[in-house]
PDB file of C-alpha atoms in Angstrom:
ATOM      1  CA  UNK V   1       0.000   0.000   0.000  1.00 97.00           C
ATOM      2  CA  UNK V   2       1.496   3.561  -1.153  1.00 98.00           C
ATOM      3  CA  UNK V   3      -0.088   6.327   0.325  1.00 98.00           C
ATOM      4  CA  UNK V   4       0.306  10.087  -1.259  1.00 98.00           C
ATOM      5  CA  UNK V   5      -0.101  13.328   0.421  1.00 98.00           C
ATOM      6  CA  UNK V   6       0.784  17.122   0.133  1.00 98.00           C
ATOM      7  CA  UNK V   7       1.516  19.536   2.452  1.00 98.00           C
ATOM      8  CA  UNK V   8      -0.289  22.708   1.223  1.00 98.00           C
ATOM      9  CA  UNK V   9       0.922  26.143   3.165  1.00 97.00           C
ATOM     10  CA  UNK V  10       2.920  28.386   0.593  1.00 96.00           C
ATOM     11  CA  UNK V  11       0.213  30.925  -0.339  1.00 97.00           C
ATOM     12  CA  UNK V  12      -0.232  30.908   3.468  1.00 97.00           C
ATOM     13  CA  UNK V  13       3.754  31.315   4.010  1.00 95.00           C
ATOM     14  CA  UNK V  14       4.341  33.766   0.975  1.00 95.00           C
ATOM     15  CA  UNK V  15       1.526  36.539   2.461  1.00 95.00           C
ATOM     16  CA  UNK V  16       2.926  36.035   5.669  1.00 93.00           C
ATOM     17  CA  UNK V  17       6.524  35.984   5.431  1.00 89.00           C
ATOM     18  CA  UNK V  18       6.619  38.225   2.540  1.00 88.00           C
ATOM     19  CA  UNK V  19       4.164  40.322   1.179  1.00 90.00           C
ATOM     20  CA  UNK V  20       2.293  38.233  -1.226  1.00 92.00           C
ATOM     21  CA  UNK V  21       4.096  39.089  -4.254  1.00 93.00           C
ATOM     22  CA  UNK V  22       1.630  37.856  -7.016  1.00 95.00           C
ATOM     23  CA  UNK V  23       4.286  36.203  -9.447  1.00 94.00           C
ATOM     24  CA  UNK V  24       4.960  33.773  -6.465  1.00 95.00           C
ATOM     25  CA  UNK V  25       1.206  33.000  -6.845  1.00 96.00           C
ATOM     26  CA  UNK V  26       1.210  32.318  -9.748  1.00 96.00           C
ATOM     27  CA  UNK V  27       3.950  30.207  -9.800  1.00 96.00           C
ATOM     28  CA  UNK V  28       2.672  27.830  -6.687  1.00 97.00           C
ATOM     29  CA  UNK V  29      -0.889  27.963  -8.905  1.00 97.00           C
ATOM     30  CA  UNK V  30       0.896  26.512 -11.859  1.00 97.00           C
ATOM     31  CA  UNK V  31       2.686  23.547 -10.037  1.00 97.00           C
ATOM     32  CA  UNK V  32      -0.708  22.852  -8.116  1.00 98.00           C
ATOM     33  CA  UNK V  33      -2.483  22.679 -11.728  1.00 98.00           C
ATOM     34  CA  UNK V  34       0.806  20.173 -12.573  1.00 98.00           C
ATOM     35  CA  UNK V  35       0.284  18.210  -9.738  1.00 98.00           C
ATOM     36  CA  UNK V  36      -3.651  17.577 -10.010  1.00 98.00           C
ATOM     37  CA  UNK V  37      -3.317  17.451 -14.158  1.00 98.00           C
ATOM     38  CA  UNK V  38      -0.941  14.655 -13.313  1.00 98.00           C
ATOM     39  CA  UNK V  39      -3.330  12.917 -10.659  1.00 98.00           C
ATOM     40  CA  UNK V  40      -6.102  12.907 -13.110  1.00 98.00           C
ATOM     41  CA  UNK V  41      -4.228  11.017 -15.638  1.00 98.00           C
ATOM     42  CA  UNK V  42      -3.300   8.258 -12.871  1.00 98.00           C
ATOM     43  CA  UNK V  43      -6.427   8.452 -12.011  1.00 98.00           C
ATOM     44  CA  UNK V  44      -5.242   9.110  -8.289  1.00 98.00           C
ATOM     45  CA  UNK V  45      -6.496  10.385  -5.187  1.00 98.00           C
ATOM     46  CA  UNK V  46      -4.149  11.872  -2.783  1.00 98.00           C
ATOM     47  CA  UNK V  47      -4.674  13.758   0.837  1.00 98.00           C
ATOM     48  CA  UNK V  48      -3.484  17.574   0.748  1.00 98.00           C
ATOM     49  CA  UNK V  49      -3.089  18.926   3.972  1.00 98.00           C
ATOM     50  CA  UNK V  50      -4.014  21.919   3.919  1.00 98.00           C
ATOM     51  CA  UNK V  51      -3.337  25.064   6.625  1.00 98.00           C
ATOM     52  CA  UNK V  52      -6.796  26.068   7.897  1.00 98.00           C
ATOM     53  CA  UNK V  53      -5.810  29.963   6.869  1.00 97.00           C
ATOM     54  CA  UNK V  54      -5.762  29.300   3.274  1.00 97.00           C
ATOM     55  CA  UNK V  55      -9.433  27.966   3.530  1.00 98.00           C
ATOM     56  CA  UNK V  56     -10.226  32.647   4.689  1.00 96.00           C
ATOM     57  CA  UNK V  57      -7.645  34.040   2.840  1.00 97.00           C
ATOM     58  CA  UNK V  58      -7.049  31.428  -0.610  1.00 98.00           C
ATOM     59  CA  UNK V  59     -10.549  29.296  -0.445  1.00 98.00           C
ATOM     60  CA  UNK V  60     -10.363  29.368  -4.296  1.00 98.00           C
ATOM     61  CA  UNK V  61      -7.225  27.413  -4.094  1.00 98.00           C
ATOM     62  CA  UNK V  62      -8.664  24.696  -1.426  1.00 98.00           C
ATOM     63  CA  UNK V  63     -11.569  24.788  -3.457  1.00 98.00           C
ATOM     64  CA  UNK V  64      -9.669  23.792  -6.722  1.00 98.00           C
ATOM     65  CA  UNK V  65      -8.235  21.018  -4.866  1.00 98.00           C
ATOM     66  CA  UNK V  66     -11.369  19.977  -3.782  1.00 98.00           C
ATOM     67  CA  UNK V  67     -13.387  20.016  -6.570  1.00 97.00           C
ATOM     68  CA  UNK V  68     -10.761  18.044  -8.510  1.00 97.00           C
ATOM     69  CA  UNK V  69     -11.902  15.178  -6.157  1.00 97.00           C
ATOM     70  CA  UNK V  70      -9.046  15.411  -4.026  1.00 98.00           C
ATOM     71  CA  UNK V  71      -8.776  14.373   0.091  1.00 98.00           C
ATOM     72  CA  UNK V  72      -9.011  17.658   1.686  1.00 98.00           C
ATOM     73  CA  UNK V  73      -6.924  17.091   5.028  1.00 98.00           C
ATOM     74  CA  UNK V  74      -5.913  19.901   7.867  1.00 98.00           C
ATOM     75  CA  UNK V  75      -2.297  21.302   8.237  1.00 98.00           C
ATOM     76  CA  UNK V  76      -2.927  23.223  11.255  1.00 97.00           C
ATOM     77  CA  UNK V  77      -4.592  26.757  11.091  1.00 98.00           C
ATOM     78  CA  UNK V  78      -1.661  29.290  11.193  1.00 96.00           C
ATOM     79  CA  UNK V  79       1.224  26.591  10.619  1.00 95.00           C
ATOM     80  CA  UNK V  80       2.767  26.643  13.777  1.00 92.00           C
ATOM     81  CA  UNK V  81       4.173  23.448  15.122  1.00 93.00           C
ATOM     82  CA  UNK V  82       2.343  21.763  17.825  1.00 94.00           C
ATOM     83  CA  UNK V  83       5.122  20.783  20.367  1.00 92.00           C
ATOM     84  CA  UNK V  84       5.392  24.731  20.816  1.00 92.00           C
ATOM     85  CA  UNK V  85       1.553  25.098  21.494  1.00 94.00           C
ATOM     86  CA  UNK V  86       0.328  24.623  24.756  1.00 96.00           C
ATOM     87  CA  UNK V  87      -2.907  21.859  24.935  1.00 97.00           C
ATOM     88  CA  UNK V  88      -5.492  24.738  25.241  1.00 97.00           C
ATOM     89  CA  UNK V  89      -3.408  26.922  22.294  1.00 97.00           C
ATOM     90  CA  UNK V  90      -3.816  23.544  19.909  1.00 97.00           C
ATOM     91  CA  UNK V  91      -7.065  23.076  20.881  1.00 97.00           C
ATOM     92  CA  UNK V  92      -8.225  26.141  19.452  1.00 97.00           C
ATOM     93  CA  UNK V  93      -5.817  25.838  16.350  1.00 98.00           C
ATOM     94  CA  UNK V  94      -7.279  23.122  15.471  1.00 98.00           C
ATOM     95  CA  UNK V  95     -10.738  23.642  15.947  1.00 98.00           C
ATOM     96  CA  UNK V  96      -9.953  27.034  13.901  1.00 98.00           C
ATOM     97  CA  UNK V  97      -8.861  25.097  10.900  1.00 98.00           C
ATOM     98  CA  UNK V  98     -11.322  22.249  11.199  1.00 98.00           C
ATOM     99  CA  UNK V  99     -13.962  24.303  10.773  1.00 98.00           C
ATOM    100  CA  UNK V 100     -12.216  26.861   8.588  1.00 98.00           C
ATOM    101  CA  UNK V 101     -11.693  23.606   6.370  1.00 98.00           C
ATOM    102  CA  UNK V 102     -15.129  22.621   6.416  1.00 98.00           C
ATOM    103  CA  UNK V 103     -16.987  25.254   5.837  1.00 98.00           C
ATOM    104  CA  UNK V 104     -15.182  25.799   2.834  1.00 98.00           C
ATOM    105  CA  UNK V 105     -15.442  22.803   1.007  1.00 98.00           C
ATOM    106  CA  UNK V 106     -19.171  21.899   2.528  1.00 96.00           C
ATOM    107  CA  UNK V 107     -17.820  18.565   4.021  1.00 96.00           C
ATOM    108  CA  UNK V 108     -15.934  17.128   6.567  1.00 97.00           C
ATOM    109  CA  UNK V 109     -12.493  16.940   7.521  1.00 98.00           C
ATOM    110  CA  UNK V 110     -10.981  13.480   8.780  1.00 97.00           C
ATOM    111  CA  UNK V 111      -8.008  13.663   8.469  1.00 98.00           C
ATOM    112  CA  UNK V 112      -4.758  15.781  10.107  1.00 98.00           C
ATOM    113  CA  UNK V 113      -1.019  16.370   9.860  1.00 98.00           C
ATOM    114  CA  UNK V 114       1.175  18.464  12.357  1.00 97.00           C
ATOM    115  CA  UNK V 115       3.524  20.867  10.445  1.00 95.00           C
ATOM    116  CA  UNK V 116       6.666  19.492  11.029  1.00 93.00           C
ATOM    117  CA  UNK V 117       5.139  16.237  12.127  1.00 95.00           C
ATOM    118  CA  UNK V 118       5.771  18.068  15.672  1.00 93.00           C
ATOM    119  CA  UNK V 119       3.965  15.423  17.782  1.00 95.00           C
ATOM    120  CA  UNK V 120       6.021  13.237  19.791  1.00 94.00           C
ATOM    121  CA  UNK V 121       6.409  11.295  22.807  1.00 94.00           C
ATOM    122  CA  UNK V 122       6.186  15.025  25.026  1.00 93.00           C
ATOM    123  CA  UNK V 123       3.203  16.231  23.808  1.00 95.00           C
ATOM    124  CA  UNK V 124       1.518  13.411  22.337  1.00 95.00           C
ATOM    125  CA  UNK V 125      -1.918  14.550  24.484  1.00 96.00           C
ATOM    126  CA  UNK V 126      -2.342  16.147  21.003  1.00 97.00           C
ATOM    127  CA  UNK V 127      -3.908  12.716  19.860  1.00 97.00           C
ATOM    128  CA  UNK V 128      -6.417  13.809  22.462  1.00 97.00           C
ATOM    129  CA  UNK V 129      -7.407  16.966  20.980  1.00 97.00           C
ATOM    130  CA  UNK V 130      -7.503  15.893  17.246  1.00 98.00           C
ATOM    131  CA  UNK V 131      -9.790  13.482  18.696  1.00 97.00           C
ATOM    132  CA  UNK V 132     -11.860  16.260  20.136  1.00 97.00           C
ATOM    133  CA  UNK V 133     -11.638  18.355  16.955  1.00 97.00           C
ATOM    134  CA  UNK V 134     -13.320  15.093  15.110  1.00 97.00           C
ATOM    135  CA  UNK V 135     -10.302  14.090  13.093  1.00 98.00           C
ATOM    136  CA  UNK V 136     -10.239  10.129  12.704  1.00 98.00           C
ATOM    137  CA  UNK V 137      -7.012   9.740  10.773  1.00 98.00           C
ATOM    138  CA  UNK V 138      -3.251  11.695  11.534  1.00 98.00           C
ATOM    139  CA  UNK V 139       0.325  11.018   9.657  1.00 98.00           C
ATOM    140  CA  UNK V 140       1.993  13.305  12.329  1.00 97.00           C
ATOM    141  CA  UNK V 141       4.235  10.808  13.489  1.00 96.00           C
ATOM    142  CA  UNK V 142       7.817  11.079  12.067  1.00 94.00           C
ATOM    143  CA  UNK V 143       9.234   7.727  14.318  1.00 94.00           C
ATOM    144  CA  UNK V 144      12.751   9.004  14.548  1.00 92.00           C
ATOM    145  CA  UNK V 145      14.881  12.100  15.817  1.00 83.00           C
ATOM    146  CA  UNK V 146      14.349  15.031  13.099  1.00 80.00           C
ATOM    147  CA  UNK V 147      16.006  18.188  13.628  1.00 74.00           C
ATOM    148  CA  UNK V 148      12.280  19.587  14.924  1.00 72.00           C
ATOM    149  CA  UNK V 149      11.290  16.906  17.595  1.00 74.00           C
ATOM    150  CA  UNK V 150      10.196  13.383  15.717  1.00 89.00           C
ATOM    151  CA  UNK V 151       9.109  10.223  17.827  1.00 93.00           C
ATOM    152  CA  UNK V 152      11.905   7.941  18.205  1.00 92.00           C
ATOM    153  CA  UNK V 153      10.262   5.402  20.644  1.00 91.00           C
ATOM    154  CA  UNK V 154       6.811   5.553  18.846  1.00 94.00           C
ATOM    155  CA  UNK V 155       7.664   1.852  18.326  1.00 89.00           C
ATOM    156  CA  UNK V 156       5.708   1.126  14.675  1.00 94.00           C
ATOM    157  CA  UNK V 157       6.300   2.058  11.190  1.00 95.00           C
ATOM    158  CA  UNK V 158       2.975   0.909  10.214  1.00 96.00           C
ATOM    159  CA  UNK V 159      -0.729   1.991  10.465  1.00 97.00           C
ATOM    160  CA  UNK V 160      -1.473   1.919  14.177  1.00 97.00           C
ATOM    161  CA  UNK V 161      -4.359   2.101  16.458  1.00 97.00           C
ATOM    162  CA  UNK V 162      -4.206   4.973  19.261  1.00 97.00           C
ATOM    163  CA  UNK V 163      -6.727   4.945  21.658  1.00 97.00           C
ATOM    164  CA  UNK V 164      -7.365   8.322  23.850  1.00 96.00           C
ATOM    165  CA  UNK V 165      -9.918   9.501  26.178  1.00 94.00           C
ATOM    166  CA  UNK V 166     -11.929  11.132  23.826  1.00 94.00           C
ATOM    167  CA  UNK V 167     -11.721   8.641  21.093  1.00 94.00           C
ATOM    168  CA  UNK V 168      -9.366   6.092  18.368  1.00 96.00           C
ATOM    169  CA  UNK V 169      -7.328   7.909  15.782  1.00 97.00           C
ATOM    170  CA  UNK V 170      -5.947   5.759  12.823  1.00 98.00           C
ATOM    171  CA  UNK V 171      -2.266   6.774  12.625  1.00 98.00           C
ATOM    172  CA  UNK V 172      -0.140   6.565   9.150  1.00 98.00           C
ATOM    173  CA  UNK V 173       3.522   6.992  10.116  1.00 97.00           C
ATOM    174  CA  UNK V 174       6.543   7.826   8.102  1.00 97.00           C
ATOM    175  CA  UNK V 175       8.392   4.546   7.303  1.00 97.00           C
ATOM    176  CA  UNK V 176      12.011   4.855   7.593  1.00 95.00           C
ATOM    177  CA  UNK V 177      14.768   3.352   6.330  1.00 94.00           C
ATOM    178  CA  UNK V 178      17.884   2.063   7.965  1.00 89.00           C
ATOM    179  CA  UNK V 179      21.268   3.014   7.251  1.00 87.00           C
ATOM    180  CA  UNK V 180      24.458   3.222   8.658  1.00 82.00           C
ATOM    181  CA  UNK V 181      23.074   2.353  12.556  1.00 83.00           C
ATOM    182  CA  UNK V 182      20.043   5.273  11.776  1.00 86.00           C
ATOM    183  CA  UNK V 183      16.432   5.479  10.863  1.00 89.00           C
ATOM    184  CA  UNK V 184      16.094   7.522   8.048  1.00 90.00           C
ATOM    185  CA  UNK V 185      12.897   9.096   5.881  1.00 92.00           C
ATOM    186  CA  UNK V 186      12.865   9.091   2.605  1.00 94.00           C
ATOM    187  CA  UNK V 187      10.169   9.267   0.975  1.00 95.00           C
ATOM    188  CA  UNK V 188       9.781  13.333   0.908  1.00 94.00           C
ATOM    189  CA  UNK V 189      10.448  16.495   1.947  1.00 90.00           C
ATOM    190  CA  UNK V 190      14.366  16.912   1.806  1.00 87.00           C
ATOM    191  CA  UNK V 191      14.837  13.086   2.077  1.00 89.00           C
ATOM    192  CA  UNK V 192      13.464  12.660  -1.230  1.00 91.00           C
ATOM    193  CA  UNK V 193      15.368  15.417  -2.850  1.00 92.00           C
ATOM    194  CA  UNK V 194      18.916  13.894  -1.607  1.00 89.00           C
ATOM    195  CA  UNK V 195      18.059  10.455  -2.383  1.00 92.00           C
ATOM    196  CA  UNK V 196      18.538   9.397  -5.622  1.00 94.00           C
ATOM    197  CA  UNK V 197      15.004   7.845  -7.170  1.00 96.00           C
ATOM    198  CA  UNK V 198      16.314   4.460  -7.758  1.00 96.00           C
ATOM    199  CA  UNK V 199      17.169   4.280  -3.763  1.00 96.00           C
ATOM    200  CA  UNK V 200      13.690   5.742  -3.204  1.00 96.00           C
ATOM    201  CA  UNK V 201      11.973   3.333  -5.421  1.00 96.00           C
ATOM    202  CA  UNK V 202      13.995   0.245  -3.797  1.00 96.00           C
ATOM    203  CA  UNK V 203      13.336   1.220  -0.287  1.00 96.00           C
ATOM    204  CA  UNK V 204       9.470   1.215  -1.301  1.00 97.00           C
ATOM    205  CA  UNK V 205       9.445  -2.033  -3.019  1.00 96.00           C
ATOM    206  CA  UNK V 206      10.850  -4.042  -0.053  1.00 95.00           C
ATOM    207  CA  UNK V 207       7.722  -2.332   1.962  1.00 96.00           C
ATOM    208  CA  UNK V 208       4.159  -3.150   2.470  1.00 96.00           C
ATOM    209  CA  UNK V 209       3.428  -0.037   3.189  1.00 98.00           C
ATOM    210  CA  UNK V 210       4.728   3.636   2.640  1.00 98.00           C
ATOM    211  CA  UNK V 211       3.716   7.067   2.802  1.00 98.00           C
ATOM    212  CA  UNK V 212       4.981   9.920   0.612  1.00 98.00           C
ATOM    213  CA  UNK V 213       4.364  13.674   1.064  1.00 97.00           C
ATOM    214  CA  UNK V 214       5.740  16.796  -0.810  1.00 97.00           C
ATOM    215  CA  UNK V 215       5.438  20.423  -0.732  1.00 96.00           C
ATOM    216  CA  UNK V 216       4.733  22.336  -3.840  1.00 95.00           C
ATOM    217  CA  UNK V 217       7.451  24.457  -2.144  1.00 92.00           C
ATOM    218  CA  UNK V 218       9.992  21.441  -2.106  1.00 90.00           C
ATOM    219  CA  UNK V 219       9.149  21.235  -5.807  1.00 93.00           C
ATOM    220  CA  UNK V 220       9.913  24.515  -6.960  1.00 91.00           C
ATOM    221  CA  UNK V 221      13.561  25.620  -7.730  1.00 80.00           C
ATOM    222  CA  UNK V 222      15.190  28.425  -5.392  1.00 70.00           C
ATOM    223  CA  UNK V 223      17.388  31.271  -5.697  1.00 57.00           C
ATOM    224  CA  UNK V 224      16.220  32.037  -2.233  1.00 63.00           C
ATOM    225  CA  UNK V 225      19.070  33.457  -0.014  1.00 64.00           C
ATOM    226  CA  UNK V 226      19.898  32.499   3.459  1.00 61.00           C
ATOM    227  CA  UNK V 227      17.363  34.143   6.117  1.00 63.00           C
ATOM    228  CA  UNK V 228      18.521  36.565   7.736  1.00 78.00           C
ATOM    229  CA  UNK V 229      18.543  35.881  11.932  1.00 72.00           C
ATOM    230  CA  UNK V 230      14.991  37.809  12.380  1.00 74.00           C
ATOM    231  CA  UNK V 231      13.587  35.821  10.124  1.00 69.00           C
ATOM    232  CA  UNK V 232      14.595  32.615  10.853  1.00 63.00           C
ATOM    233  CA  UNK V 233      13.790  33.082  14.448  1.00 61.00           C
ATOM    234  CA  UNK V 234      10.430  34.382  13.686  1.00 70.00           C
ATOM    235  CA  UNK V 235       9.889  31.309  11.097  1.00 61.00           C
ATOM    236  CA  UNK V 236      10.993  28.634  13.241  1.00 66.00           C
ATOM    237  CA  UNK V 237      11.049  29.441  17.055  1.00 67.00           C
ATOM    238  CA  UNK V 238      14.436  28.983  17.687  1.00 70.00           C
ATOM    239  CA  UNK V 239      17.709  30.651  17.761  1.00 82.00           C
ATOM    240  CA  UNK V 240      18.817  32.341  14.287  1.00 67.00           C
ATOM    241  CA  UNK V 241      22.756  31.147  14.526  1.00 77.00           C
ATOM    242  CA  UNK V 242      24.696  31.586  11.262  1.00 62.00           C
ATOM    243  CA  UNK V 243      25.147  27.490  11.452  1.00 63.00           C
ATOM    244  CA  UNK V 244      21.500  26.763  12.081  1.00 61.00           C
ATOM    245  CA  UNK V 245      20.373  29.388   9.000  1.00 65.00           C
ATOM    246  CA  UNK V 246      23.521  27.681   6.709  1.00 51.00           C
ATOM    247  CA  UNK V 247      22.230  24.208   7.918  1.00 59.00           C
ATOM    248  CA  UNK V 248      18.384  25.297   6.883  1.00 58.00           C
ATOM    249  CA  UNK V 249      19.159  26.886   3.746  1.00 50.00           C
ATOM    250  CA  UNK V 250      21.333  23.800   2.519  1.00 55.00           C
ATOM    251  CA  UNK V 251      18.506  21.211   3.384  1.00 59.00           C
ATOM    252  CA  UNK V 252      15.930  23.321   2.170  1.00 60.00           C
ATOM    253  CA  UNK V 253      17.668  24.215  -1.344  1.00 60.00           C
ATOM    254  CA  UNK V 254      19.239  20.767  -1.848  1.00 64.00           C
ATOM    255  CA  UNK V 255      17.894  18.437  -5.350  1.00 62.00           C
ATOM    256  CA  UNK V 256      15.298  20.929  -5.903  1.00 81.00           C
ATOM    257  CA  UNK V 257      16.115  21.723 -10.017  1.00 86.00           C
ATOM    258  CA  UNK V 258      15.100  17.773 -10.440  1.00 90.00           C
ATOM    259  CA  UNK V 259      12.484  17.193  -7.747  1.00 92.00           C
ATOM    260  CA  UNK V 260       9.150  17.929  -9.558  1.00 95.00           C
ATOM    261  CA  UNK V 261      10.279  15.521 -12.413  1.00 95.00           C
ATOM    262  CA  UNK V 262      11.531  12.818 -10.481  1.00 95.00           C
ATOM    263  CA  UNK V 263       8.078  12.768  -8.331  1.00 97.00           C
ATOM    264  CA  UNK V 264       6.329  12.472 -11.312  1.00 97.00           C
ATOM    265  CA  UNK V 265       8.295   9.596 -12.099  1.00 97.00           C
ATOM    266  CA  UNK V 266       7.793   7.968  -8.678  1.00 97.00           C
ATOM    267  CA  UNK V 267       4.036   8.598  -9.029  1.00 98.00           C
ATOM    268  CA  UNK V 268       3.510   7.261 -12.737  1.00 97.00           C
ATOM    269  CA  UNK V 269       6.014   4.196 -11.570  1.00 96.00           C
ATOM    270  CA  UNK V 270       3.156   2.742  -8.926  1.00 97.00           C
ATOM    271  CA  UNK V 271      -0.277   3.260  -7.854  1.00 97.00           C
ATOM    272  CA  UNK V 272      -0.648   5.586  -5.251  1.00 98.00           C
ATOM    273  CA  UNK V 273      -3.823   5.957  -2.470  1.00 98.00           C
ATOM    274  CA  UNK V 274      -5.491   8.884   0.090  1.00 98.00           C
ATOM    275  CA  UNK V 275      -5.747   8.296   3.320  1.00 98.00           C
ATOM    276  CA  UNK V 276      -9.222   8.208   3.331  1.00 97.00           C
ATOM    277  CA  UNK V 277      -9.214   5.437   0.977  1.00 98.00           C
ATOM    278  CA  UNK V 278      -6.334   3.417   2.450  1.00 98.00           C
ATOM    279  CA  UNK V 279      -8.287   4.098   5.766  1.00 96.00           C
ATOM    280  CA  UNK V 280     -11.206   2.181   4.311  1.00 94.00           C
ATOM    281  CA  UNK V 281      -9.084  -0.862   3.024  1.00 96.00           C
ATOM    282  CA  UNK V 282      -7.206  -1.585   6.388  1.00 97.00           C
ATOM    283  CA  UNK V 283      -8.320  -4.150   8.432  1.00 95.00           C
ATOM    284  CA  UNK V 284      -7.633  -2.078  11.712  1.00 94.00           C
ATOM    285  CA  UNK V 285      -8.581  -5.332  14.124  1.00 93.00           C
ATOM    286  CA  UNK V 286      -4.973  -6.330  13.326  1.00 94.00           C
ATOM    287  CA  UNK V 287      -3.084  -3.227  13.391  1.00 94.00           C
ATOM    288  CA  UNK V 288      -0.973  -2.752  16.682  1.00 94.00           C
ATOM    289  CA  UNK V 289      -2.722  -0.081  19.406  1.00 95.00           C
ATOM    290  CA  UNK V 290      -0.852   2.287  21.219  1.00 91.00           C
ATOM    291  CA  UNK V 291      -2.912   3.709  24.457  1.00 90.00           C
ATOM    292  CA  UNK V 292      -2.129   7.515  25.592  1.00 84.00           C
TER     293      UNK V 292
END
């Protein structure tokens, strides 16, 4: 089973973070219309998490996802990552972009992803709240150290049960692969980019399951330059050191000129499911359960 999924915040990010220059627009519209042109001719469904501020300030563009017969999924409201929320501040979040979500596309929203897959074993109460917020499915769990948090001792690397107070949420974890003594992704974001495809493809093959996900940002080559220390700290909560802004720039820049064409390639190569529909074709009675 191959699961596919997006992670849609740049209109979000670029009116933010810098202005909302229009010829960025356009540019994030045309790889969208790439993405979904290339969809229809698989004849593909595939989850795009979307940030619940696009669905007030770009509903056209969740719309145009939507209407395409896409899996509309939430990305947070505002894009800020989870493990620096507070339970009451991601309660609201995500009850802001659930129904942000919803009322936009006049149906409902299942399914969730953390940016930054920032749950982990220190604030995993957030299973809790997405519970709450009536989300059934989540692929926040990245179940290894990341440079943002991760969930090392999450303990599966396959669909999983998780059973809170308030309700079961189906999980869809990264799958990792294992190199040199380390768990590894590599199946998107910068992973993808620095593998090469054929390394990619092999480490999905020997899998029964795997989940990709892409930005249309990741997709896009950049001439961006290195932030400067304002906004890096402003972007990602943490200290703005010349290493840490070097060390962001290089894994956010890397593979980029060849990354849109070799995803097509991995997506015409195999056949490729949403969430919702892998969530319907799992028998879940013999998936492990995880209690919090």
């Amino acid at each position: 089973m191959n699961i596919l999924s997006f992670d849609i915040e740049e209109w979000f990010i670029e009116q933010v973070y810098n202005g909302g220059r229009k010829e960025r627009y356009e540019v994030f519209d045309r790889y969208l219309g790439e993405i979904l042109d290339l969809l229809d001719e698989r004849h593909m469904q595939a989850t795009f998490f979307i940030v619940g501020k696009m669905a007030k300030d770009f509903p056209e563009v969740v719309k145009r996802i939507h209407q395409r017969g896409q899996d509309i999924g939430c990305h947070s409201n505002i894009h800020t990552w989870l493990n620096k929320m507070t339970p009451e501040e991601a309660l609201e979040d995500t009850r802001q972009a659930v129904d942000a979500l919803q009322d936009c596309i006049g149906s409902k929203v299942k399914s969730y992803r953390a940016p930054a897959f920032s749950i982990g074993h220190n604030n995993k109460w957030a299973f809790d709240i997405l519970a709450q917020c009536g989300i059934e499915n989540d692929a926040s769990v990245f179940p290894a150290l990341r440079d943002f948090g991760g969930f090392p001792d999450f303990g599966h690397q396959q669909p999983t049960l998780i059973e809170t107070s308030s309700g079961a949420i189906k999980e869809f974890p990264i799958v990792m692969a294992h190199l040199l003594g380390k768990d590894i992704a590599f199946s998107g974001g910068g992973y993808f980019r620095f593998f090469p495809l054929w390394f990619v493809s092999r480490q999905m093959n020997s899998n029964d399951y795997n989940i990709c996900y892409f930005h249309i940002g990741d997709l896009i080559p950049s001439s961006k330059k290195v932030m400067t220390r304002q906004e890096y700290e402003e972007y990602f909560k943490e200290p703005g050191t010349l290493i840490n802004r070097y060390k962001r720039h290089m894994k956010s820049n890397i593979g980029k000129k060849t990354a849109f064409a070799r995803m097509s390639r991995l997506i015409r190569s195999r056949e490729f499911l949403s969430i919702a529909q892998a969530q319907d074709r799992i028998d879940w009675a013999h998936c492990p359960v995880m209690k919090i």
